C-alpha cells in the first residue's frame, strides 16, 4: 500500500471546513475495507477497487470524499463541486468494478460515496415496485423485497453490488425469458442529480419515468451522467424454483448452448474445456406448493481462511514460475470435483445437500456472498480476492456474443483446446468458463442482441512484467471474442484492450452522448477512462514494454511481450488476425 502522506494534496481550506461541517458524523467510522482511504478524515483520498488494483495498476486520487445520507446532501455536495468546477465520481460501498470507472481525473476531484444511501424507501405490493436509495446492496434488496412477498426475477450471482453500481455497468444474471437477466431492464423510474447552472443553484434533480428516452441513457450510465439518488424496480410476486445441475461432455456444446437458454428460465452453463466437461443448470420456476427450502451459498463467495488462500496462491505461483501445466491440470481437476461434490453451494435444507433437484424460494437461491460477513478486524478469514491477504489475484475477461455467433465462437475455442489442451486448466481453477444468457435491451449502452456472456477468470501476476503460462491462448480467446465476433465487454470487468473501439458496437451511442452533454455539459463526471471507452479520447491502449501481458495493448512487437523470458509477439493459431504473446524455444 502506498504511503498516504506521499499523496498529500494541498486542499484549499474552505473545502475542508465545508466537508467537515457537513459530514462531521462520519469521522469515526471507516471500516478497513472501504475502497476509499483518506489521510485526514475526508480529504486527501485515494480510491481503488475491491481487488486493490486497476488494470493499469495506477492509484487514483481525490481531494475529498463525501458520504451523503440523503438526496439533499447529494444535491449540496454536487452543487458545491459544480460551482467550483471539481471533477466528481460516484463511489460505492465496496467498489467492485475492475476498470477505472470510479477515478476522477487529476488529484483534486470529489468522491461522492453512496455508502450511507442504503435505505429502502417504498414497497408497493399492488404495483409490484420497490423504490430504494442507490447505495442499497443486492443482498438487502433481495431480503427486503422477500419480506414483502416480492422478488427480483434475475440478478447477478454476487450480492455485494449496489443498485447504483449495477446500473452503472449493466450487471446481469442469466435468462432469455421475460425482459432478460439485466437489472436495468427492470427499472421503471429513477432520480438522478446532475450539475446545473447558477440559475438552478448548480444542481438539478431529474425525475425519469418509464417510457422517457432519457431513462434509456440513465439505466446504464457508466457513472457519467450524475449521481443516481433513487431507483424504482419492477418486481414479481415471490416464487420458487427448482435447480438441477446436469453434467455432460462438451462434444455438442456449440449447438446446445444456442438452444439451452430457451429451454430453462434460469439456464446457465459452466464449461471446463480441458476436461471436456460441461455443467448445465436446468433451472425453472415451480409452484410454491412444491416442498423445499433450498439455499445457495456459492463456495467461491464464502469466507476462506487466510492461510488456505495463501497456500493456494503460493501453489499457483509456483506452477506459473516452473511452467507446470500438468500441475495446474491436477489442481483444477481437484477443484472442479470438489465444487461438483459440494453442488456449487446448493443445499436442500439446513446446511446439507441431499440431491437434485434443489427447490426453494428465489430470494434464497438467486445470489450469494457469505464472505461479506467475514470478521472485519482480524483477517484470519476473508473473501478470496481480498487484497489485504495473500489470496486470489486475477484478470477477468467477460464479453457477450450474439446468439448467431455463439456456435462459431465455441468451435474456435474448441480448436484451441485441441491444439493446447493444458492451456485451459488455469481458468478451470476459477470454476471454468461461466456462460450466461443476456437479452437485447432498450438501454442505449445495454446489450444489442440476445446472446451469451462468457465470463473467464485467470491468474494475474503481482509482477506486471511476468508472463502467464499459456498467455497466448487466453489473449487469442479475448481477441476472437471481442474482435472476430464483435463481443460486447462487460463494462465493469475486463482489461483495457477489450474496450478498443467498443462504442462503435452500440447503435444508440450518439443518443447516449447527447444526454450526457445535456446532463453534464462540462464533463465533471467524465474522466480520461470514460472518454476513452466512449470514443471521445484516444489512449485506451497503453504502449510500453510488456504492455500485452496485462492487456494494456495488443502486441505489435516483441517488446510488448517478454522476449527475455521467451515470450514473443506472434499471430494467433486459430484467428490469424490476433496478435498474442507466445512462449517459444522451450517445451
Ligand atoms: C465477486 C464479484 C461477482 C460479480 N458478479 C457479477 C455478476 O454475477 N453479474 C454481473 O453482471 N456482474 C458481476 N460483477 C461485476 C459487477 O456487476 C460490476 O462490477 C458492478 O458494477 C459493481 O457494482 P458496485 O456497486 O461495486 O459499483 P462500482 O464498481 O463502485 O461502480 C460502478 C460504476 O457505477 C457508478 N455508480 C455507482 N453508483 C452510482 C450512482 N448512485 N449514481 C451514478 N453512478 C453510480 C460508479 O461511478 C462506476 O462508474 C461481479 C463482481 C464481483 C467483484
Ligand atoms: C447502512 O450502511 C451503514 C454503513 O455500512 C450501516 O451501519 C447501516 O446499518 C446501514 N443501514 C441499513 C438500513 O442497512
Ligand atoms: C459425449 O457424449 C455423447 C452422448 O451424450 C456420446 O455419444 C459421445 O461419444 C461422447 N463423446 C466423448 C468424446 O466422450
Ligand atoms: C399446487 O398448485 C397448483 C396450482 O398452482 C395445483 O394445480 C396443484 O394441484 C397443487 N399441488 C398440490 C400437491 O397441492
XYZ file of C-alpha atoms and ligand atoms in Angstrom:
682
model
C 0.000 0.000 0.000
C 1.281 3.444 -0.882
C 2.108 5.906 1.793
C -0.815 8.252 2.073
C 1.339 11.137 3.150
C 3.246 10.982 -0.106
C -0.002 11.644 -1.880
C -0.902 14.709 0.093
C -2.626 17.280 -1.953
C -2.954 20.868 -0.971
C -6.660 21.180 -0.466
C -7.957 24.649 -0.127
C -9.049 25.216 3.423
C -12.635 26.189 2.649
C -13.173 22.735 1.163
C -12.019 21.293 4.416
C -14.386 23.281 6.525
C -17.305 22.680 4.189
C -16.898 18.945 4.239
C -16.123 18.961 7.902
C -19.280 20.745 8.727
C -21.497 18.600 6.562
C -20.079 15.242 7.447
C -18.828 15.550 10.939
C -20.716 12.382 11.842
C -18.506 10.327 9.537
C -15.295 10.895 11.382
C -15.191 7.766 13.439
C -16.227 5.013 11.116
C -14.103 3.995 8.189
C -14.059 0.220 8.134
C -10.736 -1.056 6.815
C -12.034 -2.481 3.585
C -13.588 0.757 2.475
C -12.226 1.339 -1.053
C -11.712 4.998 -0.143
C -8.843 5.871 2.162
C -8.231 9.417 3.249
C -5.208 10.680 5.093
C -7.219 13.177 7.074
C -10.834 12.315 7.700
C -12.435 13.155 4.375
C -9.606 14.781 2.465
C -6.500 13.714 0.550
C -8.024 10.461 -0.535
C -7.150 7.536 -2.719
C -9.611 5.051 -4.120
C -9.185 1.593 -5.529
C -11.444 -1.353 -6.332
C -12.206 -4.404 -4.208
C -9.206 -6.206 -5.698
C -6.906 -3.358 -4.690
C -5.700 -2.887 -8.268
C -6.915 -1.361 -11.520
C -5.921 -2.882 -14.896
C -3.112 -0.349 -15.336
C -2.104 -0.587 -11.656
C -2.475 3.158 -11.192
C -3.579 4.736 -7.942
C -6.486 7.121 -8.118
C -6.603 10.246 -6.041
C -9.218 12.706 -4.968
C -9.071 15.791 -2.813
C -12.174 14.838 -0.864
C -14.618 12.079 -0.181
C -18.103 12.821 0.954
C -20.710 10.477 2.407
C -24.196 11.925 1.919
C -27.021 10.365 3.886
C -29.885 11.798 1.843
C -30.658 13.147 -1.597
C -30.500 16.675 -0.164
C -26.930 16.100 0.922
C -26.116 14.756 -2.541
C -27.519 17.957 -4.015
C -25.479 20.139 -1.683
C -22.255 18.288 -2.391
C -22.785 18.195 -6.121
C -23.751 21.878 -6.253
C -20.666 22.821 -4.304
C -18.421 20.814 -6.615
C -20.135 22.098 -9.745
C -19.764 25.666 -8.621
C -16.080 25.058 -8.006
C -15.691 23.029 -11.198
C -14.385 19.988 -9.402
C -14.306 16.621 -11.135
C -16.621 14.123 -9.452
C -17.228 10.374 -9.329
C -19.730 8.263 -7.505
C -18.101 5.618 -5.319
C -19.852 2.693 -3.663
C -19.583 0.618 -0.516
C -17.154 -1.930 -1.999
C -16.195 -0.649 -5.484
C -16.376 -3.959 -7.297
C -15.699 -2.884 -10.859
C -12.335 -3.792 -12.297
C -11.796 -0.899 -14.781
C -11.083 2.643 -13.620
C -14.674 3.818 -13.709
C -14.507 5.276 -10.256
C -11.464 7.525 -10.693
C -11.963 11.243 -11.069
C -9.289 12.826 -13.270
C -6.395 14.594 -11.605
C -5.866 14.898 -7.891
C -8.418 17.392 -6.705
C -11.668 15.680 -7.538
C -14.519 14.726 -5.259
C -15.740 11.220 -4.483
C -19.413 11.030 -3.601
C -19.939 7.749 -1.802
C -23.303 6.002 -1.692
C -22.285 4.001 1.367
C -24.943 5.624 3.555
C -27.588 5.923 0.866
C -28.699 2.453 1.792
C -32.387 2.696 2.646
C -35.427 1.145 1.123
C -37.950 3.922 0.665
C -41.185 2.341 -0.562
C -42.543 -1.039 -1.475
C -45.822 -1.078 -3.347
C -47.242 -4.574 -3.170
C -50.053 -3.979 -5.609
C -47.906 -2.261 -8.234
C -45.084 -4.745 -7.512
C -42.495 -1.976 -7.263
C -39.719 -1.169 -4.843
C -38.057 2.219 -4.509
C -34.693 2.450 -2.831
C -31.669 4.670 -2.426
C -28.865 3.948 -4.869
C -26.384 2.531 -2.356
C -28.634 -0.377 -1.409
C -26.772 -3.618 -1.839
C -28.265 -6.512 -3.788
C -28.483 -8.658 -0.662
C -30.571 -6.029 1.098
C -32.732 -5.507 -1.975
C -33.458 -9.234 -2.172
C -34.169 -9.587 1.549
C -36.434 -6.589 1.862
C -38.373 -7.472 -1.263
C -38.856 -11.014 0.026
C -40.199 -9.728 3.335
C -42.910 -8.040 1.302
C -43.515 -11.203 -0.707
C -41.713 -9.897 -3.788
C -38.706 -10.949 -5.840
C -36.340 -9.586 -8.427
C -36.567 -12.286 -11.092
C -32.952 -12.183 -12.306
C -29.823 -10.794 -10.708
C -26.040 -11.089 -10.557
C -24.798 -14.084 -8.578
C -22.826 -11.984 -6.075
C -24.891 -9.900 -3.693
C -22.272 -7.318 -2.667
C -23.138 -4.979 -5.560
C -25.106 -1.761 -5.133
C -28.112 -0.919 -7.264
C -26.315 2.227 -8.499
C -23.218 0.232 -9.423
C -25.201 -2.494 -11.158
C -26.944 0.131 -13.266
C -23.605 1.831 -13.831
C -22.166 -1.193 -15.627
C -25.169 -3.153 -16.931
C -24.888 -6.031 -14.439
C -26.934 -9.161 -15.100
C -27.670 -12.741 -14.179
C -28.730 -15.355 -16.718
C -32.016 -15.611 -18.630
C -33.518 -15.156 -22.062
C -37.024 -15.120 -20.635
C -39.176 -12.111 -19.819
C -37.152 -8.927 -20.176
C -33.959 -10.909 -19.719
C -31.353 -11.016 -17.000
C -30.122 -7.414 -16.746
C -31.158 -5.466 -13.652
C -31.510 -2.248 -15.606
C -34.321 -3.707 -17.690
C -36.470 -3.811 -14.546
C -36.021 -0.106 -13.782
C -39.287 1.771 -14.042
C -38.093 5.059 -12.633
C -35.130 6.793 -11.095
C -33.967 10.110 -9.723
C -30.622 11.481 -10.791
C -28.872 14.600 -9.535
C -26.932 16.388 -12.252
C -24.852 19.553 -12.490
C -26.701 22.728 -13.459
C -26.103 26.436 -13.900
C -26.249 29.161 -11.227
C -29.934 29.798 -12.023
C -30.670 26.299 -10.692
C -28.315 26.526 -7.750
C -25.710 24.411 -9.586
C -27.590 21.144 -9.184
C -30.760 19.688 -10.589
C -32.773 16.601 -9.678
C -34.148 14.899 -12.761
C -37.015 12.503 -12.257
C -37.105 9.887 -15.008
C -40.144 7.714 -15.508
C -40.807 4.603 -17.501
C -41.006 5.388 -21.205
C -38.878 8.533 -21.100
C -35.998 8.439 -23.569
C -33.516 9.786 -21.001
C -34.157 6.735 -18.852
C -32.586 4.617 -21.598
C -29.384 6.579 -21.017
C -29.523 6.623 -17.221
C -30.271 2.883 -16.924
C -26.693 2.042 -17.957
C -24.740 5.239 -17.370
C -21.104 4.323 -16.638
C -21.493 6.917 -13.892
C -21.050 9.835 -16.303
C -24.489 11.447 -16.092
C -24.581 12.463 -12.450
C -25.495 10.849 -9.149
C -28.419 8.447 -9.231
C -30.069 9.004 -5.864
C -33.086 6.667 -6.070
C -34.176 3.745 -8.196
C -37.577 2.096 -8.628
C -37.628 -1.509 -9.812
C -40.494 -3.606 -11.064
C -40.601 -6.893 -9.160
C -42.692 -10.053 -9.225
C -44.520 -11.991 -6.549
C -42.015 -14.206 -4.735
C -41.760 -17.601 -6.427
C -39.944 -20.885 -6.108
C -37.553 -22.518 -8.488
C -36.154 -25.983 -8.947
C -32.499 -26.461 -9.864
C -30.707 -29.460 -11.293
C -27.081 -29.248 -12.331
C -26.643 -31.773 -15.137
C -23.227 -32.797 -16.415
C -22.342 -33.867 -19.914
C -19.335 -33.943 -22.230
C -18.705 -30.917 -24.417
C -18.821 -32.504 -27.863
C -22.162 -30.887 -28.736
C -21.780 -27.744 -26.612
C -21.702 -25.410 -29.619
C -25.228 -26.489 -30.580
C -26.568 -26.974 -27.068
C -25.525 -23.509 -25.924
C -27.646 -21.843 -28.582
C -30.863 -23.651 -27.685
C -30.446 -24.348 -23.963
C -31.357 -20.795 -22.932
C -34.859 -21.060 -24.341
C -35.477 -24.380 -22.575
C -34.941 -23.277 -18.969
C -35.778 -19.930 -17.446
C -32.612 -19.594 -15.328
C -30.319 -21.591 -17.586
C -26.584 -21.121 -17.443
C -23.596 -23.259 -18.393
C -20.220 -23.883 -16.806
C -17.613 -25.153 -19.240
C -14.370 -26.890 -18.271
C -12.715 -27.123 -21.719
C -9.605 -29.173 -20.924
C -11.740 -31.740 -19.134
C -14.289 -31.698 -21.996
C -16.886 -31.317 -19.315
C -19.975 -29.120 -19.085
C -22.433 -28.434 -16.282
C -25.870 -27.335 -17.467
C -28.082 -25.522 -14.997
C -31.607 -26.809 -15.567
C -33.412 -24.295 -13.513
C -37.072 -23.333 -13.709
C -39.921 -21.789 -11.767
C -42.143 -24.198 -9.919
C -45.341 -23.839 -7.977
C -44.858 -22.648 -4.399
C -46.716 -25.699 -3.123
C -43.773 -27.906 -4.101
C -41.823 -28.590 -0.943
C -38.272 -27.422 -0.455
C -36.440 -24.588 1.262
C -33.171 -24.683 -0.657
C -30.308 -22.256 -0.185
C -27.436 -21.098 -2.362
C -24.063 -20.339 -0.741
C -21.577 -20.491 -3.612
C -18.166 -21.647 -2.280
C -16.305 -19.114 -4.418
C -18.034 -16.336 -2.461
C -17.590 -17.852 1.012
C -15.067 -16.618 3.559
C -11.882 -18.564 3.444
C -9.076 -18.951 5.908
C -6.288 -16.566 5.048
C -3.795 -19.349 5.459
C -5.616 -21.572 2.992
C -5.773 -18.737 0.490
C -2.038 -18.174 0.881
C -1.228 -21.831 0.322
C -3.373 -21.976 -2.820
C -1.909 -18.784 -4.184
C 1.595 -19.999 -3.399
C 0.963 -23.216 -5.298
C -0.392 -21.320 -8.285
C 2.634 -19.019 -8.268
C 4.992 -21.984 -8.187
C 3.181 -23.672 -11.052
C 3.451 -20.464 -13.038
C 7.121 -19.973 -12.241
C 8.010 -23.527 -13.242
C 5.726 -23.707 -16.310
C 3.986 -26.596 -14.647
C 0.946 -27.035 -16.891
C 0.408 -30.575 -15.620
C 0.370 -29.364 -12.039
C -2.301 -26.803 -12.900
C -4.379 -29.516 -14.541
C -4.131 -31.701 -11.443
C -5.169 -28.804 -9.211
C -8.030 -27.837 -11.478
C -9.418 -31.374 -11.542
C -9.407 -31.435 -7.757
C -11.146 -28.071 -7.502
C -13.697 -28.971 -10.164
C -14.630 -32.219 -8.463
C -14.824 -30.575 -5.035
C -17.196 -27.951 -6.382
C -19.269 -30.598 -8.099
C -19.475 -32.650 -4.911
C -20.466 -29.541 -2.975
C -23.271 -28.948 -5.518
C -21.779 -25.480 -6.112
C -23.009 -24.468 -2.683
C -26.628 -25.508 -3.184
C -28.329 -27.025 -0.141
C -31.711 -28.683 0.014
C -32.401 -27.675 3.570
C -30.362 -26.573 6.513
C -26.732 -26.944 5.623
C -26.762 -30.098 3.586
C -27.082 -31.150 0.004
C -29.058 -34.356 -0.381
C -29.518 -34.407 -4.140
C -31.086 -32.654 -7.106
C -33.436 -31.031 -7.660
C -32.838 -28.270 -5.133
C -36.159 -26.497 -4.685
C -36.539 -23.238 -2.845
C -37.568 -19.619 -2.857
C -35.987 -17.239 -5.328
C -34.548 -14.950 -2.629
C -32.535 -17.823 -1.138
C -31.235 -19.104 -4.471
C -30.659 -16.198 -6.818
C -27.465 -14.798 -5.365
C -24.953 -15.306 -2.563
C -21.845 -13.893 -0.913
C -21.420 -15.046 2.653
C -17.834 -13.737 2.734
C -19.227 -10.224 3.032
C -19.761 -11.146 6.670
C -16.147 -12.138 7.304
C -14.996 -10.758 10.652
C -13.743 -7.292 9.846
C -10.863 -6.881 12.226
C -8.717 -9.972 12.376
C -8.277 -11.020 8.766
C -7.949 -14.669 9.630
C -10.736 -15.146 7.098
C -11.649 -13.057 4.082
C -13.227 -13.046 0.650
C -10.862 -14.993 -1.616
C -9.789 -11.867 -3.535
C -9.352 -9.552 -0.542
C -6.136 -7.641 -1.292
C -5.229 -7.403 2.394
C -4.374 -11.097 2.467
C -2.280 -13.141 0.090
C -5.072 -14.706 -1.960
C -6.585 -14.750 -5.404
C -5.398 -12.167 -7.889
C -6.787 -12.447 -11.375
C -7.831 -10.900 -14.632
C -11.410 -11.243 -15.778
C -12.267 -11.290 -19.448
C -16.023 -11.099 -19.914
C -17.902 -10.392 -23.134
C -21.260 -11.258 -24.625
C -21.592 -12.685 -28.097
C -24.780 -12.610 -30.150
C -26.565 -15.954 -30.335
C -25.948 -16.166 -34.080
C -22.180 -16.197 -33.459
C -22.098 -18.366 -30.363
C -21.670 -21.616 -32.214
C -18.687 -20.422 -34.250
C -17.084 -18.857 -31.205
C -17.326 -22.068 -29.197
C -15.947 -24.046 -32.127
C -12.979 -21.686 -32.385
C -12.278 -22.139 -28.687
C -12.536 -25.910 -29.129
C -9.895 -25.736 -31.878
C -7.593 -24.038 -29.391
C -8.390 -26.691 -26.802
C -7.352 -29.384 -29.243
C -4.094 -27.589 -30.012
C -3.206 -26.851 -26.377
C -5.420 -28.884 -24.020
C -3.482 -27.970 -20.889
C -3.764 -24.256 -21.520
C -7.308 -24.226 -20.136
C -6.530 -25.738 -16.749
C -5.586 -22.300 -15.419
C -9.075 -20.906 -15.908
C -10.680 -24.106 -14.628
C -9.076 -23.269 -11.291
C -11.561 -20.379 -11.271
C -14.584 -22.579 -11.994
C -14.218 -22.694 -15.774
C -15.959 -20.512 -18.321
C -19.288 -19.291 -16.972
C -21.802 -18.804 -19.778
C -24.888 -16.740 -19.006
C -27.789 -15.647 -21.165
C -28.409 -11.954 -21.756
C -31.163 -10.332 -23.735
C -31.255 -7.329 -26.074
C -32.070 -4.166 -24.121
C -33.553 -0.789 -24.921
C -30.855 0.880 -22.784
C -28.530 2.857 -25.048
C -25.461 1.145 -23.583
C -27.201 -2.180 -22.908
C -26.939 -5.424 -24.837
C -27.607 -5.001 -28.529
C -28.917 -8.500 -29.204
C -29.729 -11.724 -27.390
C -26.576 -13.587 -26.590
C -24.319 -15.392 -24.182
C -21.976 -13.661 -21.795
C -18.720 -15.613 -21.440
C -17.002 -14.989 -18.123
C -13.364 -16.098 -17.889
C -11.201 -15.621 -14.799
C -7.477 -16.359 -14.805
C -4.213 -15.843 -12.990
C -2.657 -12.407 -12.808
C 0.883 -11.981 -11.588
C 1.722 -9.445 -8.930
C 4.636 -8.536 -11.201
C 3.340 -6.782 -14.348
C 6.387 -7.895 -16.360
C 5.897 -11.599 -15.694
C 4.140 -13.517 -18.471
C 1.431 -16.025 -17.666
C 1.557 -19.690 -18.544
C -0.210 -20.153 -21.918
C -0.506 -16.394 -22.155
C -1.172 -16.654 -25.894
C -4.264 -18.835 -25.679
C -6.182 -16.535 -23.349
C -5.152 -13.500 -25.384
C -6.383 -15.224 -28.514
C -9.758 -16.060 -26.951
C -10.087 -12.437 -25.811
C -9.399 -11.176 -29.350
C -11.614 -13.801 -31.007
C -14.493 -12.891 -28.711
C -14.172 -9.146 -28.817
C -12.921 -8.532 -32.357
C -13.699 -11.509 -34.590
C -17.239 -11.905 -33.223
C -17.796 -8.335 -32.056
C -18.424 -9.302 -28.423
C -19.527 -6.584 -26.006
C -17.215 -6.384 -22.994
C -18.886 -6.160 -19.575
C -18.445 -2.503 -18.593
C -17.428 -3.460 -15.048
C -14.860 -6.143 -15.876
C -12.101 -6.709 -18.453
C -8.678 -5.413 -19.361
C -8.133 -2.291 -21.458
C -7.902 -3.905 -24.880
C -11.377 -5.424 -24.657
C -12.736 -1.872 -24.894
C -10.858 -0.951 -28.059
C -13.460 0.598 -30.394
C -16.265 -0.602 -28.123
C -18.567 2.362 -28.606
C -18.959 1.617 -32.328
C -20.785 -1.562 -31.338
C -23.676 0.408 -29.822
C -26.342 1.622 -32.246
C -27.583 4.318 -29.895
C -24.239 5.619 -28.660
C -24.951 9.039 -30.165
C -28.154 9.311 -28.166
C -26.278 8.447 -25.005
C -23.691 11.138 -25.712
C -26.442 13.687 -26.344
C -27.975 13.052 -22.937
C -24.523 13.273 -21.388
C -23.983 16.710 -22.990
C -27.264 17.938 -21.541
C -26.861 16.457 -18.063
C -23.201 17.265 -17.552
C -22.143 19.761 -20.214
C -18.749 20.396 -18.634
C -17.937 16.725 -18.232
C -17.450 16.957 -14.461
C -18.412 13.275 -14.118
C -16.273 12.238 -17.061
C -12.704 11.064 -16.820
C -9.986 10.095 -19.211
C -11.116 6.458 -18.950
C -14.807 7.106 -19.632
C -13.895 9.451 -22.504
C -11.736 6.689 -23.936
C -14.373 3.981 -23.786
C -16.999 6.398 -25.100
C -14.755 7.081 -28.094
C -14.120 10.713 -27.215
C -10.417 10.401 -26.495
C -7.530 8.227 -27.642
C -5.038 6.416 -25.439
C -7.012 3.396 -24.285
C -4.131 1.203 -25.393
C -1.032 1.932 -23.378
C 2.022 1.047 -25.473
C 5.087 0.178 -23.419
C 7.368 -2.757 -22.699
C 5.331 -5.730 -21.559
C 2.000 -3.969 -22.164
C 0.338 -7.003 -23.765
C 0.944 -9.098 -20.645
C -1.606 -7.005 -18.753
C -3.959 -6.454 -21.680
C -2.987 -2.787 -21.862
C -2.186 -3.261 -25.560
C -2.339 -5.852 -28.297
C 1.266 -6.660 -29.031
C 2.688 -5.442 -32.313
C 6.340 -6.059 -31.458
C 8.190 -8.492 -29.235
C 8.970 -5.898 -26.589
C 5.248 -5.686 -25.816
C 5.566 -9.258 -24.557
C 8.524 -10.576 -22.560
C 11.275 -11.545 -25.031
C 13.880 -12.011 -22.309
C 11.597 -14.603 -20.731
C 10.960 -16.343 -24.060
C 7.602 -14.730 -24.919
C 7.307 -13.179 -28.393
C 4.551 -11.443 -30.362
C 3.043 -13.761 -32.993
C -0.247 -14.281 -34.880
C -2.944 -16.433 -33.286
C -3.242 -20.123 -34.014
C -6.923 -20.109 -34.984
C -7.570 -16.400 -35.555
C -4.729 -15.163 -37.691
C -5.531 -11.512 -37.127
C -4.896 -11.964 -33.416
C -1.508 -10.864 -32.064
C -0.515 -12.706 -28.950
C 2.483 -13.282 -26.681
C 3.600 -16.850 -27.144
C 6.357 -18.774 -25.412
C 8.897 -20.066 -27.956
C 12.114 -22.062 -27.931
C 11.355 -24.286 -24.994
C 8.972 -27.020 -24.114
C -17.331 -11.173 -6.788
C -17.991 -10.434 -7.921
C -19.046 -11.023 -8.576
C -19.677 -10.373 -9.624
N -20.725 -10.977 -10.216
C -21.351 -10.381 -11.248
C -22.456 -10.988 -11.889
O -22.920 -12.073 -11.499
N -23.015 -10.338 -12.951
C -22.557 -9.144 -13.392
O -23.086 -8.596 -14.354
N -21.516 -8.536 -12.792
C -20.908 -9.127 -11.742
N -19.846 -8.488 -11.147
C -19.411 -7.174 -11.682
C -20.303 -6.076 -11.127
O -21.592 -6.188 -11.673
C -19.930 -4.691 -11.509
O -18.591 -4.524 -11.280
C -20.776 -3.679 -10.699
O -20.872 -2.509 -11.413
C -20.161 -3.334 -9.396
O -21.103 -2.672 -8.585
P -20.603 -1.733 -7.415
O -21.806 -1.426 -6.622
O -19.434 -2.302 -6.730
O -20.239 -0.430 -8.248
P -18.842 0.274 -8.566
O -17.937 -0.687 -9.198
O -18.354 1.006 -7.388
O -19.340 1.355 -9.622
C -19.592 1.032 -10.972
C -19.918 2.303 -11.759
O -21.190 2.783 -11.396
C -21.116 4.127 -10.990
N -22.112 4.337 -9.945
C -22.276 3.614 -8.821
N -23.306 4.097 -8.102
C -23.792 5.147 -8.784
C -24.838 6.083 -8.545
N -25.576 6.018 -7.439
N -25.051 7.047 -9.455
C -24.294 7.119 -10.565
N -23.296 6.281 -10.838
C -23.043 5.301 -9.963
C -19.704 4.296 -10.487
O -19.306 5.641 -10.528
C -18.957 3.461 -11.505
O -18.808 4.186 -12.687
C -19.216 -9.105 -10.073
C -18.153 -8.504 -9.414
C -17.549 -9.148 -8.341
C -16.432 -8.474 -7.629
C -26.219 1.466 6.026
O -24.813 1.338 5.987
C -24.163 1.625 7.231
C -22.671 1.564 6.992
O -22.276 0.384 6.371
C -24.637 0.657 8.301
O -24.034 0.976 9.539
C -26.148 0.713 8.421
O -26.605 -0.265 9.301
C -26.810 0.505 7.048
N -28.228 0.715 7.112
C -29.099 -0.141 6.602
C -30.535 0.260 6.668
O -28.757 -1.206 6.099
C -20.197 -37.419 -25.484
O -21.454 -37.908 -25.088
C -22.226 -38.473 -26.140
C -23.562 -38.899 -25.569
O -24.099 -37.903 -24.773
C -21.504 -39.661 -26.752
O -22.222 -40.150 -27.859
C -20.118 -39.227 -27.206
O -19.395 -40.347 -27.635
C -19.365 -38.541 -26.064
N -18.124 -38.026 -26.580
C -16.964 -38.230 -25.975
C -15.780 -37.636 -26.642
O -16.885 -38.843 -24.933
C -50.087 -26.971 -6.498
O -50.644 -25.816 -7.064
C -51.135 -25.980 -8.382
C -51.606 -24.645 -8.869
O -50.637 -23.670 -8.645
C -52.229 -27.028 -8.413
O -52.641 -27.224 -9.749
C -51.715 -28.321 -7.829
O -52.779 -29.240 -7.721
C -51.108 -28.070 -6.459
N -50.475 -29.323 -5.988
C -50.616 -29.771 -4.753
C -49.879 -31.027 -4.429
O -51.234 -29.165 -3.899
